[in-house]
Amino acid sequence: MSDRRARLPAWVPAVWLAVLVAALLVPAGPAAASHPNPSSQRHLHNMHFATAGSTAGTYDEQFCVESRDTSKVSHAAARSFVNQTLTQMGSGRVWDGLGEWRIDLWPTDSHCSSYPAATRNTIEIEVHYAWDWSGRCGGPANYYNCVVHDNPVWNATHGHYDSRWAYVYLVFSSGGRLDNTGRAFINHEFGHVFGLTDDNGVCNPPSLMHSTIVGYGCGNWTNWYPSPSDFQSVRNLMG
């Protein structure tokens, strides 16, 4: 489908290529070290390509942010917080700039549904805040955050299909909080956007992808930002 609005929570999705769920506030089984998801369709197409890093361009990762309850968190507050978390918290703490700017994140000026379909289709990542995403992410109401990848495209350089779009769904009780817990879930979910997964049964190397701060069982990385191994795992995926 060409209109991304058809895949937002008010509609039934046509294609679900990946749902990667971060457990929230519950004991998990043996949690995982940072490592790539075996499916290439569970990372973004654009992260393979270098950019100038100065202005938003063809191979940057542009993102929009939208709140489904603006009385709880406004579009502007959500956008500012996500942008700050991903791009403004300092070296070694942000995804932005990773891999010599093959990850080059740019916020849109307005919330996702404000754009016509043709414009919206050019936005690589959508971030959505709400009370409940159980219809998207599964599990009990108000419980899970998750990521969905969509629109597979052939990557001739790397010889695989990867995904043009990713959707990040954050619940107000965890990923939608405007504090360091919220930052941790945002960074965890963006780890999924860029191809990381959760469980492989070990806690080393330290990783935000299996940390107690996002509901998993490993206490050797409790910071809200990605670990060095998380960054390296994504660099490895870039090729």
CSV table of C-alpha atoms in Angstrom, one decimal:
chain,number,residue,atom,x,y,z
A,1,MET,CA,0.0,0.0,0.0
A,2,SER,CA,1.3,3.5,-0.8
A,3,ASP,CA,-0.5,5.4,2.0
A,4,ARG,CA,1.2,4.8,5.3
A,5,ARG,CA,-1.9,6.1,7.2
A,6,ALA,CA,-3.5,2.7,6.5
A,7,ARG,CA,-1.0,1.1,8.8
A,8,LEU,CA,-1.5,3.3,11.8
A,9,PRO,CA,-3.5,2.1,14.9
A,10,ALA,CA,-6.9,3.4,13.7
A,11,TRP,CA,-6.6,1.0,10.7
A,12,VAL,CA,-5.8,-2.7,10.2
A,13,PRO,CA,-2.2,-3.1,8.9
A,14,ALA,CA,-1.7,-4.6,5.5
A,15,VAL,CA,1.8,-5.9,6.1
A,16,TRP,CA,3.6,-6.8,9.3
A,17,LEU,CA,7.2,-7.6,8.7
A,18,ALA,CA,8.4,-7.3,12.2
A,19,VAL,CA,7.1,-6.9,15.7
A,20,LEU,CA,9.8,-6.6,18.3
A,21,VAL,CA,8.5,-6.3,21.8
A,22,ALA,CA,10.3,-4.8,24.8
A,23,ALA,CA,8.9,-6.3,28.0
A,24,LEU,CA,7.7,-3.8,30.6
A,25,LEU,CA,8.1,-4.0,34.4
A,26,VAL,CA,8.0,-7.7,34.6
A,27,PRO,CA,10.6,-10.4,35.2
A,28,ALA,CA,11.9,-11.8,32.0
A,29,GLY,CA,13.5,-15.0,31.2
A,30,PRO,CA,17.3,-15.1,30.5
A,31,ALA,CA,17.8,-11.9,28.7
A,32,ALA,CA,19.9,-11.2,25.8
A,33,ALA,CA,23.2,-9.7,24.8
A,34,SER,CA,23.1,-7.2,22.0
A,35,HIS,CA,23.2,-8.9,18.7
A,36,PRO,CA,21.6,-8.5,15.2
A,37,ASN,CA,18.2,-9.8,14.3
A,38,PRO,CA,18.6,-12.6,11.8
A,39,SER,CA,16.1,-11.0,9.5
A,40,SER,CA,17.5,-8.2,7.3
A,41,GLN,CA,13.9,-6.9,7.0
A,42,ARG,CA,14.2,-5.9,10.6
A,43,HIS,CA,16.5,-3.0,10.1
A,44,LEU,CA,16.2,0.2,8.1
A,45,HIS,CA,17.4,0.4,4.5
A,46,ASN,CA,19.0,3.9,4.8
A,47,MET,CA,21.4,3.0,7.6
A,48,HIS,CA,23.7,1.3,5.1
A,49,PHE,CA,24.4,4.5,3.2
A,50,ALA,CA,26.7,7.3,4.1
A,51,THR,CA,25.4,10.9,4.1
A,52,ALA,CA,27.1,14.3,4.4
A,53,GLY,CA,25.6,14.8,7.9
A,54,SER,CA,24.8,18.5,7.3
A,55,THR,CA,21.3,18.6,5.9
A,56,ALA,CA,18.4,16.1,5.6
A,57,GLY,CA,18.9,14.2,2.4
A,58,THR,CA,18.0,11.1,0.5
A,59,TYR,CA,19.7,8.6,2.8
A,60,ASP,CA,19.1,10.3,6.2
A,61,GLU,CA,16.6,8.8,8.6
A,62,GLN,CA,13.9,11.4,9.1
A,63,PHE,CA,11.4,10.8,11.9
A,64,CYS,CA,8.0,12.2,12.9
A,65,VAL,CA,6.5,12.0,16.4
A,66,GLU,CA,2.8,12.0,17.3
A,67,SER,CA,0.8,11.7,20.5
A,68,ARG,CA,-2.6,10.0,20.6
A,69,ASP,CA,-3.6,11.9,23.7
A,70,THR,CA,-2.3,15.5,23.6
A,71,SER,CA,-3.8,16.2,27.0
A,72,LYS,CA,-1.2,13.7,28.4
A,73,VAL,CA,1.8,14.6,26.2
A,74,SER,CA,1.6,17.1,23.4
A,75,HIS,CA,2.9,16.5,19.9
A,76,ALA,CA,5.5,19.2,20.5
A,77,ALA,CA,6.7,17.8,23.9
A,78,ALA,CA,6.9,14.3,22.5
A,79,ARG,CA,8.9,15.5,19.5
A,80,SER,CA,11.2,17.6,21.6
A,81,PHE,CA,11.9,14.7,24.0
A,82,VAL,CA,12.5,12.1,21.3
A,83,ASN,CA,14.8,14.4,19.3
A,84,GLN,CA,16.7,15.3,22.5
A,85,THR,CA,17.1,11.7,23.4
A,86,LEU,CA,18.3,10.6,20.0
A,87,THR,CA,20.4,13.5,18.9
A,88,GLN,CA,21.3,15.9,21.7
A,89,MET,CA,22.5,14.0,24.8
A,90,GLY,CA,26.2,14.0,23.9
A,91,SER,CA,28.8,11.7,22.3
A,92,GLY,CA,28.5,8.0,23.3
A,93,ARG,CA,24.9,8.5,24.3
A,94,VAL,CA,23.0,9.0,21.1
A,95,TRP,CA,22.2,7.0,18.0
A,96,ASP,CA,22.6,10.1,15.8
A,97,GLY,CA,25.9,10.2,13.9
A,98,LEU,CA,26.7,6.5,14.3
A,99,GLY,CA,28.8,4.8,11.6
A,100,GLU,CA,30.3,8.1,10.2
A,101,TRP,CA,26.7,9.5,9.9
A,102,ARG,CA,25.2,6.5,8.2
A,103,ILE,CA,22.6,7.0,11.0
A,104,ASP,CA,21.7,10.7,10.6
A,105,LEU,CA,18.4,11.4,12.4
A,106,TRP,CA,16.2,14.4,11.6
A,107,PRO,CA,12.9,15.3,13.2
A,108,THR,CA,10.1,16.6,11.0
A,109,ASP,CA,8.6,20.0,11.8
A,110,SER,CA,5.2,18.6,12.7
A,111,HIS,CA,3.4,15.5,13.8
A,112,CYS,CA,3.0,12.5,11.5
A,113,SER,CA,-0.7,12.7,10.5
A,114,SER,CA,-0.3,16.4,9.6
A,115,TYR,CA,1.4,15.4,6.3
A,116,PRO,CA,-0.3,14.4,3.1
A,117,ALA,CA,0.4,10.8,2.1
A,118,ALA,CA,3.0,11.6,-0.6
A,119,THR,CA,5.1,13.5,2.0
A,120,ARG,CA,4.5,11.0,4.8
A,121,ASN,CA,5.8,8.2,2.6
A,122,THR,CA,9.2,9.9,2.5
A,123,ILE,CA,9.5,9.7,6.4
A,124,GLU,CA,11.5,6.7,7.4
A,125,ILE,CA,10.5,6.4,11.1
A,126,GLU,CA,7.3,7.3,12.9
A,127,VAL,CA,7.1,7.4,16.7
A,128,HIS,CA,3.7,7.2,18.3
A,129,TYR,CA,2.8,7.8,21.9
A,130,ALA,CA,-0.4,6.4,23.5
A,131,TRP,CA,-2.0,4.8,26.5
A,132,ASP,CA,-2.2,1.4,24.9
A,133,TRP,CA,-0.7,-0.4,22.0
A,134,SER,CA,-1.9,-4.0,22.7
A,135,GLY,CA,-3.6,-4.0,19.3
A,136,ARG,CA,-0.2,-3.4,17.7
A,137,CYS,CA,2.3,-5.0,20.2
A,138,GLY,CA,0.3,-7.8,21.8
A,139,GLY,CA,0.1,-8.5,25.5
A,140,PRO,CA,-2.1,-6.9,28.1
A,141,ALA,CA,-3.4,-3.4,27.7
A,142,ASN,CA,-1.0,-0.5,28.5
A,143,TYR,CA,1.8,-3.1,28.7
A,144,TYR,CA,4.2,-3.3,25.8
A,145,ASN,CA,6.2,-0.9,23.6
A,146,CYS,CA,7.3,-2.3,20.2
A,147,VAL,CA,8.7,-1.7,16.8
A,148,VAL,CA,7.1,-2.6,13.4
A,149,HIS,CA,9.1,-2.6,10.2
A,150,ASP,CA,7.4,-2.3,6.8
A,151,ASN,CA,7.9,-1.8,3.1
A,152,PRO,CA,10.7,-4.2,2.1
A,153,VAL,CA,13.1,-2.9,-0.6
A,154,TRP,CA,15.9,-4.7,-2.3
A,155,ASN,CA,19.4,-3.6,-1.3
A,156,ALA,CA,21.7,-4.5,-4.2
A,157,THR,CA,24.9,-3.5,-2.4
A,158,HIS,CA,24.2,-5.9,0.5
A,159,GLY,CA,22.2,-8.6,-1.4
A,160,HIS,CA,19.1,-8.6,0.8
A,161,TYR,CA,15.8,-7.0,1.4
A,162,ASP,CA,15.6,-4.5,4.2
A,163,SER,CA,12.8,-2.1,5.3
A,164,ARG,CA,12.1,1.4,4.2
A,165,TRP,CA,9.9,2.3,7.1
A,166,ALA,CA,9.8,1.6,10.9
A,167,TYR,CA,7.1,2.5,13.4
A,168,VAL,CA,7.9,2.9,17.1
A,169,TYR,CA,5.0,2.5,19.5
A,170,LEU,CA,5.5,3.8,23.0
A,171,VAL,CA,3.0,3.5,25.9
A,172,PHE,CA,2.7,6.4,28.4
A,173,SER,CA,3.5,4.2,31.4
A,174,SER,CA,7.1,3.4,30.2
A,175,GLY,CA,8.4,4.4,26.8
A,176,GLY,CA,6.1,7.4,26.8
A,177,ARG,CA,7.5,8.9,30.0
A,178,LEU,CA,9.4,12.1,29.7
A,179,ASP,CA,12.2,11.0,32.0
A,180,ASN,CA,15.3,8.7,31.9
A,181,THR,CA,13.1,5.6,32.0
A,182,GLY,CA,11.4,6.9,28.9
A,183,ARG,CA,14.8,7.6,27.3
A,184,ALA,CA,15.8,4.1,28.0
A,185,PHE,CA,12.8,2.6,26.2
A,186,ILE,CA,13.2,5.0,23.3
A,187,ASN,CA,16.8,4.0,22.8
A,188,HIS,CA,15.9,0.3,23.3
A,189,GLU,CA,13.2,0.5,20.6
A,190,PHE,CA,15.5,2.4,18.3
A,191,GLY,CA,18.0,-0.4,18.8
A,192,HIS,CA,15.2,-2.6,17.2
A,193,VAL,CA,14.7,0.0,14.4
A,194,PHE,CA,18.4,-0.4,13.6
A,195,GLY,CA,18.4,-4.2,13.7
A,196,LEU,CA,19.0,-5.4,17.2
A,197,THR,CA,17.0,-8.0,19.0
A,198,ASP,CA,16.5,-9.1,22.6
A,199,ASP,CA,16.9,-12.7,23.8
A,200,ASN,CA,19.8,-15.1,23.2
A,201,GLY,CA,20.2,-16.3,26.7
A,202,VAL,CA,23.3,-14.4,27.9
A,203,CYS,CA,24.0,-11.1,29.6
A,204,ASN,CA,27.3,-10.3,28.0
A,205,PRO,CA,28.4,-8.0,26.5
A,206,PRO,CA,26.4,-5.4,28.5
A,207,SER,CA,23.5,-4.1,26.5
A,208,LEU,CA,20.5,-1.9,26.8
A,209,MET,CA,18.6,-4.5,24.7
A,210,HIS,CA,18.4,-6.8,27.8
A,211,SER,CA,18.7,-4.4,30.7
A,212,THR,CA,16.7,-4.3,33.9
A,213,ILE,CA,15.9,-0.7,33.1
A,214,VAL,CA,13.6,-1.9,30.2
A,215,GLY,CA,12.2,-4.9,32.1
A,216,TYR,CA,14.7,-7.6,31.2
A,217,GLY,CA,16.9,-9.6,33.5
A,218,CYS,CA,20.5,-8.3,33.1
A,219,GLY,CA,21.7,-5.7,35.6
A,220,ASN,CA,25.2,-5.1,34.1
A,221,TRP,CA,24.0,-2.2,31.9
A,222,THR,CA,21.4,0.0,33.7
A,223,ASN,CA,22.1,3.3,31.8
A,224,TRP,CA,19.3,4.8,29.7
A,225,TYR,CA,21.6,5.1,26.7
A,226,PRO,CA,22.9,2.3,24.4
A,227,SER,CA,26.0,0.5,25.5
A,228,PRO,CA,29.3,0.4,23.4
A,229,SER,CA,28.4,-3.1,22.3
A,230,ASP,CA,25.0,-1.9,21.1
A,231,PHE,CA,26.6,0.8,19.0
A,232,GLN,CA,29.2,-1.8,17.6
A,233,SER,CA,26.4,-4.3,16.8
A,234,VAL,CA,24.7,-1.7,14.6
A,235,ARG,CA,28.0,-0.7,13.0
A,236,ASN,CA,28.5,-4.3,12.1
A,237,LEU,CA,25.0,-4.5,10.5
A,238,MET,CA,25.8,-1.5,8.4
A,239,GLY,CA,28.6,-3.4,6.7
